[in-house]
XYZ file of C-alpha atoms in Angstrom:
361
model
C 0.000 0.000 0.000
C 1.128 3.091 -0.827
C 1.407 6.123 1.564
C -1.152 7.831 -0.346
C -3.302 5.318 0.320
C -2.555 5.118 3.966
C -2.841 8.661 3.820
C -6.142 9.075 2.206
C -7.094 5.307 5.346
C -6.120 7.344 8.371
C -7.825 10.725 7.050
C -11.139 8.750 6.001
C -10.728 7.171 9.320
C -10.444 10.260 11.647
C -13.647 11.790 9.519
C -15.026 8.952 10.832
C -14.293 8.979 14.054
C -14.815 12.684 14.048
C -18.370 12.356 12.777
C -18.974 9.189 15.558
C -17.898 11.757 18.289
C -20.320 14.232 17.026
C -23.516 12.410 16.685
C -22.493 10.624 20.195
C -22.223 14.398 21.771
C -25.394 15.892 19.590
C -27.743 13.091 21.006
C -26.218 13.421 24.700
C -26.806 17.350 23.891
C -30.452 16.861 23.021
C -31.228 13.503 25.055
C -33.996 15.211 28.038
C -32.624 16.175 31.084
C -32.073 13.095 33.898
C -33.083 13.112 37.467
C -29.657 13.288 39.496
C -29.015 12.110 42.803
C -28.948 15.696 44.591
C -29.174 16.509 47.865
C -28.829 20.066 47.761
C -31.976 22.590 48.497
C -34.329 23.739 45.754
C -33.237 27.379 45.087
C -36.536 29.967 45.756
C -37.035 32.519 44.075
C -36.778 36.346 44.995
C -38.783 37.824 42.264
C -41.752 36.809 40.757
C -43.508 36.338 37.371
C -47.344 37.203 36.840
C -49.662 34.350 36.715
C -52.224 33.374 33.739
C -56.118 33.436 34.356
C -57.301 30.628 32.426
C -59.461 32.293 29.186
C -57.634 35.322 29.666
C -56.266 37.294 26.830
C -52.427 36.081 26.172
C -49.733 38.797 27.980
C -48.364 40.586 25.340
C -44.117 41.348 24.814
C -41.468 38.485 24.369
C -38.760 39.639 26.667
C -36.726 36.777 28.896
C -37.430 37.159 32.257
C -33.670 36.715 33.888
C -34.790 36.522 37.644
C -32.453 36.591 40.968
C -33.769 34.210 43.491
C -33.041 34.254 47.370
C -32.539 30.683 49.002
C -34.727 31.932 51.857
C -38.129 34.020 49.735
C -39.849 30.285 49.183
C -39.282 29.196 52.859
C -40.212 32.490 54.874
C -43.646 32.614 53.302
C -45.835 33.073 56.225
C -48.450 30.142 56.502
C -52.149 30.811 57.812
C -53.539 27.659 60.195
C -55.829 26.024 58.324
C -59.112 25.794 59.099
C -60.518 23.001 61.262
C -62.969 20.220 60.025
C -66.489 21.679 58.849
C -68.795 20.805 61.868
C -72.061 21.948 60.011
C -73.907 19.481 58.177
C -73.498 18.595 54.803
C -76.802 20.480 53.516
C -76.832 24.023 53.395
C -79.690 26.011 52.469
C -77.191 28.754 50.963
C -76.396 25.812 48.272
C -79.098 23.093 48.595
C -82.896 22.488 47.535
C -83.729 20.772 51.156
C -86.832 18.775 51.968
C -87.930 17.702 55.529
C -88.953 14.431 55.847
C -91.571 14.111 58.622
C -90.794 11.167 60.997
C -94.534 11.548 63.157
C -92.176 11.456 65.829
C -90.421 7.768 65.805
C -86.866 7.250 65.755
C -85.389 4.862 63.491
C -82.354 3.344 63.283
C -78.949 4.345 61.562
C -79.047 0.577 59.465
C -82.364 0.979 58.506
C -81.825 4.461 57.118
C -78.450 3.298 55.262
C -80.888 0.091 53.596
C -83.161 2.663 52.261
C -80.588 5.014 50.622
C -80.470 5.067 46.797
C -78.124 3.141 44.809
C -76.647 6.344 43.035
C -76.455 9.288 44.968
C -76.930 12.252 42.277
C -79.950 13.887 40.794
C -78.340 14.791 37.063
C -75.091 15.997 37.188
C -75.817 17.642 41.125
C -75.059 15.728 44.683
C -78.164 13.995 46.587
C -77.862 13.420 49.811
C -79.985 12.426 52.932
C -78.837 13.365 56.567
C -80.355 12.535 59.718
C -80.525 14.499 62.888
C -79.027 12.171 65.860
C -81.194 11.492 68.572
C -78.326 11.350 71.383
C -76.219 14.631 69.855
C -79.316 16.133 67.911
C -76.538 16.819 64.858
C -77.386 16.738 61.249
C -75.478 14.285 59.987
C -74.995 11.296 57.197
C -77.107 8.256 58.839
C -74.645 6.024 60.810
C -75.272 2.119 61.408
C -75.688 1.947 65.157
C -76.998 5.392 65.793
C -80.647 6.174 66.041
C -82.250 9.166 64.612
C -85.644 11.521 65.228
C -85.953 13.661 62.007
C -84.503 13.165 58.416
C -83.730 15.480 55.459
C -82.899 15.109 51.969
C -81.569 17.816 49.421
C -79.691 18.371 46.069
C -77.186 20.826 45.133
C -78.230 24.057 43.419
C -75.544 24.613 41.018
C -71.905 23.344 40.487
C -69.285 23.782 37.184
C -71.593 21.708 35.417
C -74.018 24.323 35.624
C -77.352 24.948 37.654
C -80.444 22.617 38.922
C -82.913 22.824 36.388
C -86.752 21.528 35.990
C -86.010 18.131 35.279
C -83.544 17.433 37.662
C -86.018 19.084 40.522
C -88.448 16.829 39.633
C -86.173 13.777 39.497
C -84.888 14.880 42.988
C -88.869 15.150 44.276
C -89.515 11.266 42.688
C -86.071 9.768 44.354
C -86.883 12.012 47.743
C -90.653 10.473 47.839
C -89.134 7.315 47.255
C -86.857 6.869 50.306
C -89.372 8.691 51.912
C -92.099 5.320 51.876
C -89.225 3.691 52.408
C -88.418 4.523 55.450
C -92.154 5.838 56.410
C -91.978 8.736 56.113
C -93.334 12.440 54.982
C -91.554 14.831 52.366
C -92.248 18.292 52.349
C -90.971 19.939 48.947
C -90.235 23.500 48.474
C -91.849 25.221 45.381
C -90.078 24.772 41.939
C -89.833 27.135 40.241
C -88.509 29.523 43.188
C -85.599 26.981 43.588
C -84.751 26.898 40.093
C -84.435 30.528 39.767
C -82.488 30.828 43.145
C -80.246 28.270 41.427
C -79.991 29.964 38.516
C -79.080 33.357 40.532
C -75.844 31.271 42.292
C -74.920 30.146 39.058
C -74.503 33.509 37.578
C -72.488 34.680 40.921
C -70.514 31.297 40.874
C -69.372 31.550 37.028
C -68.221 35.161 37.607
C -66.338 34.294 40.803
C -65.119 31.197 39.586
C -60.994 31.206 38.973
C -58.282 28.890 38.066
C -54.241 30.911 38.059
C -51.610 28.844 35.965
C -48.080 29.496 34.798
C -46.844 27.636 31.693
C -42.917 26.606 32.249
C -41.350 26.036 29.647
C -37.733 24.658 28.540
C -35.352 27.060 27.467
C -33.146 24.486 25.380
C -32.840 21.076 26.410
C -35.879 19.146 27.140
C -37.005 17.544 30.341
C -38.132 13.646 31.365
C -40.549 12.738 33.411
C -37.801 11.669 36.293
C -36.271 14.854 35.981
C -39.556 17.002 36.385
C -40.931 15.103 39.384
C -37.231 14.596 41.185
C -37.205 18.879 40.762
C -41.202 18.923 42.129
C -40.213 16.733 45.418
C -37.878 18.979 46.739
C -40.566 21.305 46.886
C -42.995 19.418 48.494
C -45.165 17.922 45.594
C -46.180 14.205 45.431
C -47.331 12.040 43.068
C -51.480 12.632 41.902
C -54.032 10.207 41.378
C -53.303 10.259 37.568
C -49.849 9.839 35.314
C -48.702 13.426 34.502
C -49.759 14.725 37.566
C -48.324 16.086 40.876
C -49.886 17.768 43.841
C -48.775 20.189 46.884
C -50.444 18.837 49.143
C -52.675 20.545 52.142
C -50.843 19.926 55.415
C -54.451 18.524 56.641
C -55.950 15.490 55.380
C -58.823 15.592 53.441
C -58.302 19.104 51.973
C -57.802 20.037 48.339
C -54.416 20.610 47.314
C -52.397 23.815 47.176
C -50.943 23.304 44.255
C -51.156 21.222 40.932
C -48.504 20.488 38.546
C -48.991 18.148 34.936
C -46.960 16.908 32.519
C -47.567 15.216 29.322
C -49.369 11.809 30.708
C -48.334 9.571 27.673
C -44.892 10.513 28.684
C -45.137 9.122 32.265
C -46.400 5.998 30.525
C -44.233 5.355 27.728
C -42.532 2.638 27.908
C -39.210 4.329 28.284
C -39.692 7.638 30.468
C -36.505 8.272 30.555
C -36.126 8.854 27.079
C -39.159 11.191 26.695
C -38.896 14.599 25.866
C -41.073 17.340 27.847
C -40.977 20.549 26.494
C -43.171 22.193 28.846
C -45.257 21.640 32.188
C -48.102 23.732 33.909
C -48.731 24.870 37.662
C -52.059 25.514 38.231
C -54.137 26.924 41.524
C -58.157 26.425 41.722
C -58.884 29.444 43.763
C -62.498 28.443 45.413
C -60.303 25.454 46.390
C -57.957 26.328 48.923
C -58.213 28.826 52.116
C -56.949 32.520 51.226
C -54.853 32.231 54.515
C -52.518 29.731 52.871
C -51.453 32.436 50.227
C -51.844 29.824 47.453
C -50.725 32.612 44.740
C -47.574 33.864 46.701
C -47.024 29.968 46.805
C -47.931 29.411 43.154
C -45.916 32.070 41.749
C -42.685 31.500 43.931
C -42.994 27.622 43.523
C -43.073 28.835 38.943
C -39.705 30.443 39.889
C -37.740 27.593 41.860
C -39.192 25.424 38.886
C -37.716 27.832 36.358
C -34.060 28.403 38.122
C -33.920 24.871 38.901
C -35.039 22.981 35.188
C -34.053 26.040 33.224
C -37.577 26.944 32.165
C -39.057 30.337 31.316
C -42.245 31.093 32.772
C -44.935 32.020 29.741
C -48.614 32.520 29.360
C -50.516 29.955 27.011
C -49.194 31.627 23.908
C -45.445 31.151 24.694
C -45.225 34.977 25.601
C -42.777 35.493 28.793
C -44.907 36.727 31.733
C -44.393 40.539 32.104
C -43.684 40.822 36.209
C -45.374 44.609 36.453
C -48.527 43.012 35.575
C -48.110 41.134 38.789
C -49.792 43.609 41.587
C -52.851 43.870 39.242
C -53.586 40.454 39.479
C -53.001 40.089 43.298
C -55.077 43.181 43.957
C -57.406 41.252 41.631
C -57.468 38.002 43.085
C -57.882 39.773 46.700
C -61.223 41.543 45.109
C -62.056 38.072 44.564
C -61.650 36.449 48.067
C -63.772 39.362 49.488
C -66.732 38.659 47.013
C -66.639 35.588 47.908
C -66.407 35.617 51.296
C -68.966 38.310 51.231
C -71.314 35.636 50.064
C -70.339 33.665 53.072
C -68.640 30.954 50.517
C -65.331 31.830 51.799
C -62.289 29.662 49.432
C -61.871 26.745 50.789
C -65.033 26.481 52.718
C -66.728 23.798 52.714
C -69.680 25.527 51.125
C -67.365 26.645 48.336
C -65.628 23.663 47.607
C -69.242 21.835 46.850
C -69.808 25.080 44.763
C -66.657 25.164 42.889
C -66.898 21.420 41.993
């Protein structure tokens, strides 16, 4: 061989090489970020990024938001104690048709009351429910086996997201109330019809205007993000996995409360076959205001847990449109969402009441 040829061998084979070494770097490049093992703190942010109200017109300008973030601004959020279990019964006349059921003064038993009940408990797309008022702590309450009980009630919801209690369903909830009423013996005394459909209609209006869900859109800057990586970066700030793939939760420090927070992901990518290999370009935060107590400063918490995110996964915060979230827009919203809590509670359906949660549902 001559040493041209060798030459022309060694040069073809460090193109080669060179052009192995590239495509090996180019996919690590673009292969999605991996969950680490890191036991440092999340960073926190110190300022903040405005929020997006879901149907709201896209924030207009394109600029990079380039934040500075304080290890201490996430952390020294002041939290409100949350409120204690709701002690009043489940019916509520501010948010339920309710018909007495006349008892001719016997007491009947929790089991007996609990046979009788309905195999589906909803009139429509609206909650039925029957409660019973104890005859040892005279409470309104969900019949019991073993308790005994000296006057009974059953009601429907006015209005929820679905919408409000109309004709038919009143008249479904009359036929499935008489029912349990010969069931059990007993007497129902309905309210008029058409005065409850209006007075739904009436918390309908108020409940669609007050109604609000903040998000933030987080998107990647460059390299993508897998589903290990996004929920390792979540659980050092308290979220856990949801009920559903693609979906994390803040949880309320008391049991049996909403969530703070919400965070989702693409859901076929937390069930692809090979997670680690999908590529996220994007995940949303999201707060259901009528959800969770204005004392727990969900949107201080919302809109410093958008910044950790975006420091720590090297995201940019947007609205739905991909616009970067202008932060002078910020106090507008606050001031709005505070306008907000006080209509609400004004209405005595306080966020995260128990009233308001049924509501908001």
């Amino acid at each position: 061989m001559s040493s041209l040829q060798v030459g022309l061998a060694v040069a073809g084979g460090l193109v080669l090489g060179g052009l192995i070494a590239y495509n090996a770097w180019n996919a690590r490049r673009n292969e999605p970020r991996q969950a680490q093992p890191d036991s440092r703190p999340a960073p926190l942010p110190q300022q903040r990024a405005d929020p997006v109200i879901d149907g709201s017109a896209p924030v207009a300008g394109d600029e990079r938001i380039e934040p500075s973030f304080d290890a201490a601004a996430v952390a020294a959020l002041p939290l409100g104690p949350l409120p204690a279990p709701e002690k009043r019964p489940r019916l509520d006349a501010l948010i339920d048709v309710i018909a007495p059921i006349a008892l001719d003064g016997r007491v009947l038993t929790g089991d007996a009351l609990l046979a009788a009940l309905p195999a589906t408990r909803r009139v429509g797309s609206k909650p039925f429910a029957v409660e019973g008022q104890n005859d040892a702590t005279l409470e309104w309450e969900p019949p019991a086996a073993g308790q005994r009980y000296r006057a009974l009630q059953a009601g429907v919801q006015l209005a929820n997201r679905v919408g409000h209690l109309n004709e038919i369903e009143f008249s479904e909830f009359v036929m499935k109330t008489q029912h349990y009423a010969d069931a059990v013996g007993g007497a129902p005394e309905f309210p008029d019809m058409l005065e409850e459909v209006a007075r739904a209609r009436e918390l309908d209006q108020f409940a669609s205007q007050h109604d609000a869900q903040l998000g933030f859109t987080l998107r990647a800057r460059g390299v993508s993000w897998s589903p290990g990586f996004i929920q390792q970066q979540a659980a050092r700030l308290g979220f856990v996995a949801g009920m559903a793939p693609g979906r994390m939760v803040l949880p309320a420090s008391e049991t049996g409360l909403p969530p703070i927070l919400d965070l989702s992901f693409d859901a076929r990518a937390a069930l692809s076959e090979d997670p680690a290999q999908s590529a996220i370009k994007s995940i949303t935060l999201n707060l259901d205001v009528p959800q969770v107590p204005r004392d727990q400063q969900p949107f201080a918490r919302l809109r410093e847990t958008a910044f950790a995110l975006a420091e720590a996964m090297d995201g940019l915060i947007t609205d739905d449109a991909g616009q970067s979230l202008r932060p002078e827009t910020i106090d507008t919203i606050g001031a709005d969402l505070d306008r907000l809590y006080d209509m609400l509670e004004q209405r005595d359906l306080a966020a995260g009441s128990f009233q308001a949660r049924r509501l908001f549902s």
